[in-house]
Amino acid sequence: MLLSRIKGPEDLKELSGEELELLAEELRSEIIRVTARTGGHLASSLGAVELIIALHRVFDSPRDRILFDVGHQAYAHKLLTGRQEKFDSIRQPGGLSGFTKVSESPHDAITVGHASTSLANALGMAVARDLQGADYKIAAVIGDGALTGGMALAALNKIGELGKDMLIVLNDNEMSISPNVGALAGYFKTLQVQRWVQDAEKLGKGLLERISPRLFDLADRAKEATKMILHQDNPFYAWNLRYVGPVDGHDLKGLVYLLERLKDLSGPTLLHVVTTKGKGYKVAEEDPTSWHGASPFSLEAPLAKKSRYTWSAAFGDAVTELADREEKLVVVTPAMREGSGLVRFSQTHPERFLDVGIAEDVAVTTAAGLALAGMKPVVAIYSTFLQRAVDQVIHDVAIEKLNVVFAVDRAGLVGADGPTHHGVFDLALLRAVPGMQIAAPKDALEMRAMLRAALRQSGPVALRWPRGGVEPAIDGAWPECSWGSWQVLKEGGEVYVLAFGKTLPYALAAAADDPRIGVINARFIKPIDKNALSRAAASGRILTVEDHQLTGGFGAAVLEELQDLGLKPQLRRLGLPDRFTEQGDVAQLHARAGIDAAGIRKALAEMGVTSAAAVRRGG
Ligand SMILES: Cc1ncc(C[n+]2csc(CCOP(=O)(O)OP(=O)(O)O)c2C)c(N)n1
């Protein structure tokens, strides 16, 4: 194998053109083999193979800095930079990250997972390099999806003004996770048409007309695009960037040739490469959306994927049914139609479905605008990505108490994506916002009840649920929700465990058959149910359990409330400690943090509730 001889990017320098092509094939096989076992960002990584080889052939990493936006497409980069032996461990506990990570390798220029950060990072590095009188090169690879993010666009604005030397490679595959959105995406298509036509013109006009009347038809539109470029009306010129492209991002020879010429140019240059997401793996090319973030799959039968009913699907079903009856309901997503369970909604209510691109800030403030104009917006957003829009929640939604519902998915630890993606800050961030109401359903039925009730509330409401599977709710059921109230699921004589969402089953398991231990579904995190809390406090002991940081989380809220109420039960708080949690199996991570059933039993024992002998027996 050629690949096994590549110990670092320097080994690429001597390879012939044919060997580089062979290497691309070997990289693809390795990426497919390992992703089948571990799951991961398969389609994006397959699409970037030639680009990554070419960059490492021409640039001199780690001296030159190669930045990957999101970092999810960089599997070939990992394989070419000394991580082949560990590649099987990608996304596994203790293994390689699924994204680039500074602490993992000197070749990883930035730590990422969230989109649209590469250009501002590149800008900072370029300013530092020039201040320090250094002369290394900087190349940032950003997808057309990531370029929909305001951070990326705002960074371009400053990059153009400062005119620092750097290369930006726009990796355009017309896809975000679903088809990319936005006016710029439409413009990129026009540029691509121009490229096809130029290629086709080489074949001769008559031939073009014969083989593809559609392409010929597009030629007129392309002429307009060509004119724009000649007249420097290309938006990148307006940003003061040199624009080159579009070029074929799978033409390895062509890429190497171009990069060699572009790397020494002064000022910022944007190279627009066109790639195919999933390139080289038929199923992924045909359905890049499903293969964007693949679950482990069988190499023999890749389409035989197991599917299970998820919290996201439960939300999608509930919100679609609600929208059938509630004409003002509008759903806003920042580029997460599939992940948030909204495919059905987007098909049944296309006019009330808004994908704003990877722009969480825009999603939240658009919802504010919708609410101000009399609609009922639901922002479907992952906990981790809501972090991007906290100011919009405060400034645009909460100050005027707008009726916006935040459907917060992937709350809690998420598993293999690791610290950039764990949804463990939303309670702390949202709890501080005046007027914000926060709830967490225990199952799909309660989610339906809460969602319907939330739409009737005035002021902002956040409903949070975890990643993963859930039992489907009974078809068509819409139970009432007693808004703001906790539920005593089990009475207890000596202690009450207050849990919600994902940790509730752990609490019930820990308390099973023990009359001393009570369990409360503390489903409203803000405001807290004071009556239920007072009743629980009367037992003398309270244990809170949350799949969230302890700092500022639910336990902290209970502590504050008890103090305000002048109640002093013995209190223990279980949750995530004040450090970042690494990637891993969620159940194992919960066990390690002591928030599973065994951890709850142990804490109860320490509080003097369960006998130490029972703990030793694992009872
Ligand atoms: C801030 C943020 N929002 C959402 C996501 C989820 N996400 C991961 S990759 C991706 C699509 C990226 O598209 P693009 O940049 O074009 O790269 P491609 O996967 O197409 O190669 C999205 C929406 C994210 N990582 N970060």
XYZ file of C-alpha atoms and ligand atoms in Angstrom:
645
model
C 0.000 0.000 0.000
C 1.203 3.418 -0.937
C -0.666 5.014 1.962
C 1.270 3.064 4.594
C 4.470 4.654 3.271
C 3.133 8.141 3.955
C 4.306 9.008 7.436
C 3.737 12.712 7.005
C 2.935 15.261 4.314
C 6.614 15.539 3.312
C 6.314 12.024 1.861
C 3.848 13.330 -0.714
C 6.369 15.635 -2.305
C 8.174 12.950 -4.267
C 5.147 11.047 -5.566
C 4.344 11.029 -9.268
C 0.985 12.151 -10.645
C -0.131 8.522 -11.010
C 0.934 7.723 -7.472
C -1.057 10.666 -6.146
C -4.124 9.340 -7.966
C -3.538 5.914 -6.473
C -3.172 7.476 -3.057
C -6.568 9.154 -3.457
C -8.120 5.746 -4.089
C -6.414 4.215 -1.084
C -7.479 7.080 1.153
C -11.074 6.628 0.048
C -11.003 2.893 0.792
C -9.553 3.523 4.226
C -12.087 6.257 5.039
C -14.958 3.992 3.964
C -13.585 0.980 5.848
C -13.172 2.827 9.132
C -16.339 4.901 8.910
C -18.332 1.709 8.378
C -17.117 0.648 11.812
C -17.183 3.907 13.711
C -19.717 6.047 11.871
C -18.725 9.576 10.953
C -18.721 12.324 8.368
C -18.279 10.099 5.368
C -19.665 12.060 2.418
C -17.883 15.315 3.279
C -14.565 13.526 3.809
C -14.808 11.582 0.551
C -15.492 14.793 -1.366
C -12.355 16.504 -0.064
C -9.760 13.783 -0.754
C -8.076 15.274 -3.850
C -8.197 18.763 -2.378
C -6.455 17.600 0.796
C -3.779 15.675 -1.104
C -3.117 18.705 -3.291
C -2.910 21.060 -0.308
C -0.444 18.818 1.490
C 1.565 18.346 -1.672
C 1.930 22.088 -2.215
C 1.895 23.562 1.283
C 4.312 22.668 4.025
C 2.261 21.677 7.083
C 2.638 22.179 10.026
C 4.818 25.210 9.231
C 2.151 26.401 6.827
C -1.232 26.417 8.473
C -4.086 24.523 6.800
C -7.432 25.240 8.443
C -10.523 23.127 7.886
C -13.895 24.707 8.583
C -16.090 22.444 10.762
C -13.178 19.983 10.519
C -15.548 17.162 9.588
C -14.143 16.734 6.067
C -10.553 16.276 7.207
C -10.272 12.478 7.485
C -7.775 12.346 4.586
C -5.800 15.098 6.325
C -5.597 12.929 9.463
C -4.422 9.957 7.414
C -1.722 11.998 5.692
C -0.395 13.607 8.862
C 0.837 10.664 10.887
C -2.423 9.335 12.304
C -2.962 6.185 10.222
C -2.287 3.839 13.092
C -4.847 5.546 15.270
C -7.412 6.061 12.534
C -9.508 3.073 13.639
C -10.086 4.903 16.906
C -11.723 7.941 15.316
C -14.759 9.123 17.315
C -14.211 6.297 19.829
C -13.649 6.835 23.547
C -10.079 8.045 23.982
C -9.511 7.997 20.214
C -8.998 10.535 17.477
C -11.525 13.319 17.267
C -13.939 13.344 14.337
C -12.897 16.957 13.739
C -9.547 18.721 13.709
C -8.201 19.395 17.166
C -5.145 21.436 18.077
C -4.230 19.217 21.027
C -4.353 16.130 18.798
C -1.762 17.054 16.172
C 0.527 19.948 15.215
C -1.040 19.627 11.763
C -4.481 20.569 13.108
C -4.433 24.337 12.952
C -7.763 24.872 14.741
C -10.075 23.013 17.091
C -13.478 22.825 15.473
C -16.860 21.168 15.185
C -19.047 24.222 14.749
C -19.138 25.838 11.333
C -17.921 29.122 9.875
C -14.978 29.793 12.204
C -12.072 29.080 9.858
C -11.860 32.478 8.198
C -11.758 34.536 11.398
C -9.136 32.122 12.744
C -7.129 32.513 9.525
C -7.413 36.269 9.799
C -6.101 36.204 13.370
C -3.208 33.984 12.359
C -2.347 36.218 9.401
C -2.292 39.311 11.596
C -0.107 37.496 14.156
C 2.236 36.169 11.458
C 2.793 39.642 10.045
C 3.259 41.226 13.457
C 5.851 38.572 14.237
C 7.640 38.992 10.917
C 7.079 35.338 10.031
C 6.446 34.129 6.488
C 4.424 30.939 6.640
C 1.407 30.407 4.412
C -2.191 30.175 5.559
C -4.841 28.212 3.683
C -8.423 27.893 4.918
C -10.819 25.335 3.447
C -14.464 26.280 3.833
C -17.574 24.604 2.419
C -20.369 26.413 0.633
C -22.577 25.484 3.597
C -20.224 26.954 6.172
C -19.976 30.095 4.066
C -23.664 30.782 4.780
C -22.680 31.593 8.361
C -22.497 35.224 9.346
C -19.163 34.684 11.074
C -17.566 33.563 7.836
C -19.059 36.412 5.831
C -18.087 39.002 8.427
C -14.542 37.618 8.491
C -14.331 37.878 4.691
C -15.221 41.525 5.027
C -12.268 42.177 7.311
C -9.932 39.891 5.354
C -10.674 41.942 2.245
C -10.014 45.186 4.049
C -6.710 44.137 5.603
C -5.520 42.366 2.464
C -3.364 39.860 4.318
C -1.752 37.047 2.320
C -3.869 33.941 2.536
C -5.623 31.386 0.428
C -9.267 30.580 0.977
C -10.446 27.411 -0.720
C -14.195 27.361 -1.189
C -15.158 23.691 -1.374
C -18.474 23.928 -3.203
C -20.510 20.743 -3.437
C -23.870 22.542 -3.468
C -24.707 20.785 -0.239
C -24.847 21.769 3.371
C -26.288 18.694 5.107
C -29.344 19.122 2.929
C -29.090 21.123 -0.331
C -27.461 24.427 0.466
C -29.590 27.551 0.717
C -29.117 31.259 0.167
C -28.556 33.722 -2.631
C -24.797 33.107 -2.695
C -25.445 29.390 -3.269
C -27.574 30.371 -6.279
C -24.752 32.546 -7.568
C -22.250 29.697 -7.224
C -24.495 27.612 -9.462
C -24.330 30.284 -12.136
C -20.559 30.186 -11.932
C -20.624 26.435 -12.337
C -22.776 26.708 -15.415
C -20.133 28.985 -16.831
C -17.498 26.330 -16.213
C -19.533 23.600 -17.885
C -20.045 25.808 -20.865
C -16.375 26.623 -21.153
C -15.629 22.907 -21.029
C -18.355 22.163 -23.484
C -17.225 24.868 -25.856
C -14.049 22.938 -26.253
C -16.192 20.170 -27.705
C -17.645 22.532 -30.243
C -20.856 24.412 -30.165
C -22.735 22.176 -32.597
C -21.869 19.094 -30.637
C -23.018 20.806 -27.453
C -26.370 21.549 -29.008
C -26.727 17.957 -30.078
C -25.663 16.245 -26.860
C -27.255 18.568 -24.359
C -29.932 21.041 -25.358
C -30.292 21.896 -21.641
C -26.653 22.829 -21.344
C -26.922 24.864 -24.526
C -29.897 26.610 -23.063
C -27.915 27.438 -19.967
C -25.198 28.994 -22.087
C -27.071 32.270 -22.355
C -27.300 32.530 -18.597
C -23.658 31.649 -18.393
C -22.713 34.495 -20.704
C -24.174 36.860 -18.145
C -22.076 35.233 -15.445
C -18.986 35.454 -17.624
C -19.616 39.120 -18.206
C -19.971 39.696 -14.483
C -16.655 38.084 -13.815
C -14.914 39.998 -16.570
C -16.347 43.178 -15.193
C -15.265 42.193 -11.751
C -18.832 42.257 -10.455
C -18.167 38.949 -8.773
C -19.058 39.492 -5.102
C -15.633 38.318 -4.004
C -14.089 41.239 -5.858
C -16.370 43.509 -3.888
C -14.797 41.930 -0.819
C -11.398 42.783 -2.267
C -10.458 39.149 -2.811
C -8.810 37.705 -5.894
C -11.267 35.123 -7.244
C -10.107 32.046 -9.152
C -12.454 29.390 -10.419
C -14.590 27.494 -10.480
C -12.311 24.506 -11.031
C -12.786 20.762 -10.756
C -11.962 19.755 -7.186
C -11.302 16.154 -8.176
C -8.727 16.973 -10.845
C -5.674 16.338 -8.716
C -3.162 17.384 -11.342
C -5.040 20.593 -12.059
C -5.363 21.406 -8.356
C -1.653 20.918 -7.687
C -0.797 23.075 -10.707
C -3.112 25.868 -9.553
C -2.150 25.773 -5.872
C 1.514 26.000 -6.779
C 0.787 29.225 -8.583
C -1.600 30.679 -6.039
C 0.290 29.989 -2.854
C 2.868 32.755 -3.301
C 0.476 35.468 -4.429
C 0.172 38.444 -2.149
C -3.155 39.450 -0.672
C -6.147 37.197 -0.124
C -7.134 34.792 -2.901
C -10.288 32.722 -3.051
C -10.061 29.503 -5.035
C -13.491 28.111 -5.860
C -13.367 24.335 -6.283
C -16.350 22.251 -7.241
C -16.572 18.813 -5.673
C -19.030 15.965 -5.422
C -20.089 15.146 -1.898
C -19.589 11.422 -1.291
C -17.223 11.161 -4.287
C -16.156 7.624 -5.100
C -18.762 5.778 -3.015
C -21.884 5.299 -5.069
C -24.448 5.223 -2.265
C -23.006 8.398 -0.730
C -22.852 10.220 -4.056
C -26.479 9.322 -4.693
C -27.700 10.360 -1.249
C -25.128 12.696 0.297
C -27.599 13.909 2.899
C -28.047 10.481 4.508
C -24.315 9.870 4.285
C -23.281 13.245 5.676
C -23.040 11.863 9.187
C -23.217 8.110 8.780
C -23.998 5.659 11.552
C -21.892 2.498 11.488
C -22.914 0.418 8.472
C -22.203 -2.861 6.736
C -19.764 -2.686 3.826
C -21.620 -5.568 2.182
C -25.062 -3.992 2.553
C -24.560 -0.276 3.197
C -28.215 0.543 2.652
C -29.429 -1.926 5.241
C -29.289 0.668 7.968
C -31.095 0.207 11.223
C -33.459 3.023 11.937
C -35.167 3.779 15.194
C -37.720 6.305 16.329
C -35.951 9.311 17.794
C -36.749 12.353 19.884
C -36.190 14.422 16.745
C -38.764 12.348 14.855
C -41.197 12.732 17.746
C -40.770 16.505 17.549
C -41.134 16.480 13.758
C -44.365 14.497 13.983
C -45.767 16.674 16.750
C -44.950 20.006 15.121
C -46.316 18.848 11.769
C -49.628 17.842 13.330
C -49.820 21.110 15.244
C -49.156 23.090 12.077
C -52.062 21.329 10.372
C -54.330 23.064 12.886
C -52.387 26.193 13.718
C -51.953 28.314 10.631
C -49.621 30.779 12.285
C -47.035 28.195 13.194
C -43.741 28.625 11.310
C -40.652 26.466 11.825
C -37.194 27.971 11.468
C -34.077 25.806 11.202
C -30.436 26.793 10.870
C -29.535 24.143 8.256
C -30.657 21.149 10.318
C -33.773 19.907 8.528
C -32.875 16.219 8.765
C -31.242 16.286 12.189
C -34.164 18.120 13.736
C -36.717 15.705 12.283
C -38.249 18.243 9.924
C -38.271 16.527 6.544
C -41.975 15.716 6.824
C -42.797 19.251 7.973
C -40.808 20.765 5.100
C -42.825 18.672 2.653
C -46.265 19.182 4.146
C -45.843 22.864 5.034
C -43.142 24.150 2.681
C -44.368 27.737 2.874
C -44.039 27.737 6.659
C -40.630 26.082 6.726
C -37.594 28.336 6.743
C -34.028 27.002 6.447
C -31.833 30.055 6.942
C -28.509 28.244 6.459
C -25.849 27.722 9.091
C -26.867 30.922 10.796
C -28.284 30.320 14.266
C -28.277 34.045 15.035
C -30.368 34.689 11.946
C -32.713 31.822 12.845
C -33.466 33.297 16.264
C -33.876 36.890 15.113
C -35.984 35.828 12.136
C -38.219 34.110 14.658
C -38.359 37.377 16.578
C -39.477 39.146 13.402
C -42.094 36.487 12.751
C -43.422 36.836 16.301
C -43.494 40.634 16.072
C -45.541 40.290 12.908
C -48.074 37.977 14.534
C -46.852 34.485 13.677
C -45.977 31.638 16.055
C -42.377 30.700 15.372
C -40.721 27.519 16.542
C -36.934 27.577 16.293
C -35.696 24.009 15.934
C -32.114 24.100 17.115
C -29.511 21.837 18.687
C -28.463 22.794 22.190
C -24.833 23.172 21.116
C -25.680 25.469 18.198
C -28.039 27.602 20.281
C -24.853 28.768 21.993
C -24.230 30.793 18.842
C -27.383 32.825 19.321
C -27.609 33.626 23.003
C -27.520 37.375 22.402
C -30.344 37.087 19.880
C -32.383 35.144 22.441
C -31.821 37.898 24.995
C -31.843 40.994 22.832
C -34.297 40.177 20.079
C -36.697 37.751 21.750
C -36.699 37.999 25.521
C -36.654 41.744 26.171
C -40.010 42.138 24.455
C -41.235 38.794 25.852
C -41.901 37.506 22.357
C -43.730 34.255 21.997
C -40.983 32.166 20.422
C -40.694 28.448 21.134
C -37.200 26.982 21.107
C -37.224 23.275 20.323
C -33.814 22.396 21.731
C -32.608 19.041 20.430
C -29.435 17.079 21.363
C -29.542 18.449 24.915
C -27.122 16.641 27.196
C -24.108 14.571 26.232
C -24.245 13.520 22.590
C -21.527 10.873 22.336
C -19.022 10.503 19.525
C -18.970 14.120 18.355
C -17.450 15.087 21.678
C -16.894 18.376 23.487
C -17.729 20.696 20.596
C -21.169 19.116 20.328
C -22.291 18.153 23.833
C -25.446 20.107 24.691
C -24.531 20.877 28.255
C -24.709 24.635 28.580
C -28.245 25.520 27.485
C -29.784 25.517 30.962
C -27.079 27.760 32.383
C -27.301 30.155 29.451
C -31.083 30.259 29.195
C -31.821 30.226 32.894
C -30.165 33.616 33.229
C -32.562 35.178 30.721
C -35.480 36.975 32.408
C -38.871 35.613 31.417
C -37.480 32.493 29.754
C -39.447 29.353 30.624
C -37.584 26.061 30.310
C -39.015 22.552 30.336
C -37.874 19.037 29.495
C -40.325 16.259 28.622
C -39.787 12.743 29.921
C -41.182 11.035 26.822
C -42.710 11.681 23.412
C -46.216 12.061 24.788
C -45.146 14.675 27.288
C -43.274 16.432 24.514
C -46.510 16.735 22.543
C -48.321 18.107 25.558
C -45.546 20.601 26.268
C -45.178 21.737 22.678
C -48.857 22.491 22.327
C -48.948 24.248 25.689
C -45.772 26.203 24.883
C -47.388 27.685 21.795
C -50.164 29.048 24.005
C -47.785 30.670 26.487
C -46.802 34.273 26.281
C -43.082 34.922 26.263
C -40.248 32.665 25.173
C -40.229 28.966 26.017
C -37.396 26.477 25.568
C -38.179 22.763 25.463
C -35.157 20.491 25.584
C -34.716 16.814 24.804
C -31.732 14.524 24.265
C -30.187 12.861 21.248
C -31.323 9.334 20.550
C -34.281 7.012 20.588
C -37.641 7.335 22.297
C -40.838 5.292 22.305
C -43.326 6.802 19.844
C -46.324 8.524 21.442
C -49.757 7.027 20.947
C -50.960 8.202 17.548
C -52.912 11.421 17.632
C -52.814 11.819 21.414
C -52.595 15.370 22.734
C -52.711 15.211 26.526
C -53.038 18.396 28.545
C -49.971 19.677 30.309
C -50.281 21.246 33.703
C -47.865 24.057 32.897
C -45.186 24.687 35.482
C -45.915 21.677 37.651
C -43.570 18.880 38.628
C -44.873 15.327 38.892
C -44.284 13.090 41.864
C -43.687 9.743 40.185
C -42.910 7.908 43.397
C -43.459 8.955 46.987
C -40.505 8.614 49.328
C -40.037 8.825 53.094
C -36.445 9.966 53.455
C -35.313 11.605 50.239
C -36.542 12.918 46.914
C -34.527 12.554 43.737
C -35.293 15.412 41.371
C -34.556 14.431 37.780
C -35.865 15.219 34.297
C -35.506 14.020 30.717
C -32.684 11.579 30.203
C -31.796 11.146 33.898
C -35.317 10.353 35.037
C -35.187 6.628 34.150
C -31.897 6.399 36.074
C -33.585 7.904 39.143
C -36.519 5.523 38.867
C -34.186 2.548 38.539
C -32.180 3.675 41.560
C -35.318 4.119 43.636
C -37.126 0.959 42.567
C -38.859 -0.861 45.433
C -37.329 1.355 48.095
C -40.029 3.183 50.046
C -37.473 5.619 51.421
C -36.648 7.085 48.008
C -39.076 9.369 46.220
C -38.704 10.465 42.590
C -40.002 13.663 41.047
C -40.161 14.462 37.343
C -38.769 17.983 37.710
C -39.835 18.762 34.175
C -40.006 22.543 34.581
C -36.531 23.867 35.123
C -37.598 27.468 35.026
C -39.650 28.525 36.820
C -39.264 25.790 39.396
C -42.403 24.289 40.934
C -42.053 25.808 44.408
C -44.835 23.751 45.987
C -43.397 20.467 44.832
C -39.922 21.557 45.877
C -41.156 22.477 49.363
C -42.838 19.089 49.688
C -39.668 17.340 48.616
C -37.615 19.418 51.054
C -39.903 18.309 53.878
C -38.441 14.793 53.529
C -35.158 16.240 54.782
C -33.018 15.330 51.765
C -32.924 16.254 48.086
C -30.742 14.826 45.337
C -30.755 16.582 41.962
C -29.566 14.813 38.804
C -28.913 16.435 35.449
C -27.274 15.683 32.111
C -25.794 19.201 32.062
C -22.949 21.163 33.616
C -23.380 21.569 37.364
C -22.343 25.202 37.027
C -25.505 27.202 36.509
C -27.584 24.111 35.875
C -30.715 22.619 37.406
C -29.150 21.690 40.753
C -27.862 25.235 41.068
C -31.387 26.496 40.374
C -32.761 24.243 43.126
C -30.066 25.447 45.522
C -30.971 29.061 44.813
C -34.686 28.410 45.145
C -34.271 26.577 48.450
C -32.275 29.485 49.795
C -34.955 31.925 48.662
C -37.636 29.779 50.298
C -35.597 29.556 53.501
C -35.562 25.750 53.335
C -32.518 23.785 54.385
C -32.791 20.109 53.467
C -29.599 18.151 52.954
C -28.840 18.734 49.254
C -26.602 16.855 46.821
C -26.246 17.776 43.160
C -25.210 15.296 40.475
C -24.235 16.566 37.043
C -21.222 17.278 34.874
C -18.144 18.725 36.565
C -16.502 21.996 35.563
C -14.472 20.636 32.660
C -15.166 19.609 29.078
C -16.429 16.063 28.623
C -14.633 14.086 25.935
C -16.246 11.948 23.236
C -17.543 8.536 24.200
C -20.509 6.294 24.609
C -23.209 8.321 26.360
C -24.108 5.634 28.896
C -20.434 5.243 29.810
C -19.961 8.988 30.077
C -23.007 9.180 32.342
C -21.579 6.392 34.486
C -18.243 8.173 34.710
C -19.934 11.396 35.760
C -21.958 9.470 38.332
C -25.320 10.493 36.924
C -26.585 6.987 36.100
C -28.531 4.659 38.410
C -25.375 3.379 40.138
C -24.130 6.934 40.659
C -27.464 7.954 42.131
C -27.439 4.974 44.503
C -23.915 5.850 45.566
C -24.832 9.471 46.231
C -27.906 8.387 48.194
C -25.735 6.099 50.296
C -23.393 8.961 51.004
C -26.390 10.987 52.078
C -27.195 8.203 54.529
C -30.191 6.757 52.678
C -29.066 3.419 51.265
C -26.972 1.074 53.358
C -23.321 0.868 52.367
C -23.664 -2.918 52.001
C -26.301 -2.459 49.310
C -23.947 -0.187 47.384
C -21.129 -2.767 47.555
C -23.504 -5.401 46.190
C -24.333 -2.991 43.351
C -27.828 -2.860 44.838
C -22.658 26.386 13.876
C -22.998 25.054 13.284
N -24.264 24.799 12.896
C -24.567 23.601 12.347
C -23.613 22.640 12.188
C -23.992 21.266 11.659
N -23.292 21.000 10.390
C -22.165 20.260 10.343
S -21.541 20.142 8.803
C -22.814 21.039 8.167
C -22.865 21.304 6.696
C -21.628 21.930 6.212
O -21.711 22.130 4.849
P -20.409 22.515 4.061
O -19.647 23.546 4.790
O -20.816 22.856 2.669
O -19.530 21.201 4.083
P -19.842 19.779 3.391
O -20.286 18.888 4.492
O -20.872 19.971 2.351
O -18.539 19.353 2.826
C -23.703 21.446 9.162
C -24.917 22.224 8.949
C -22.320 22.936 12.637
N -21.329 22.041 12.575
N -22.044 24.147 13.168
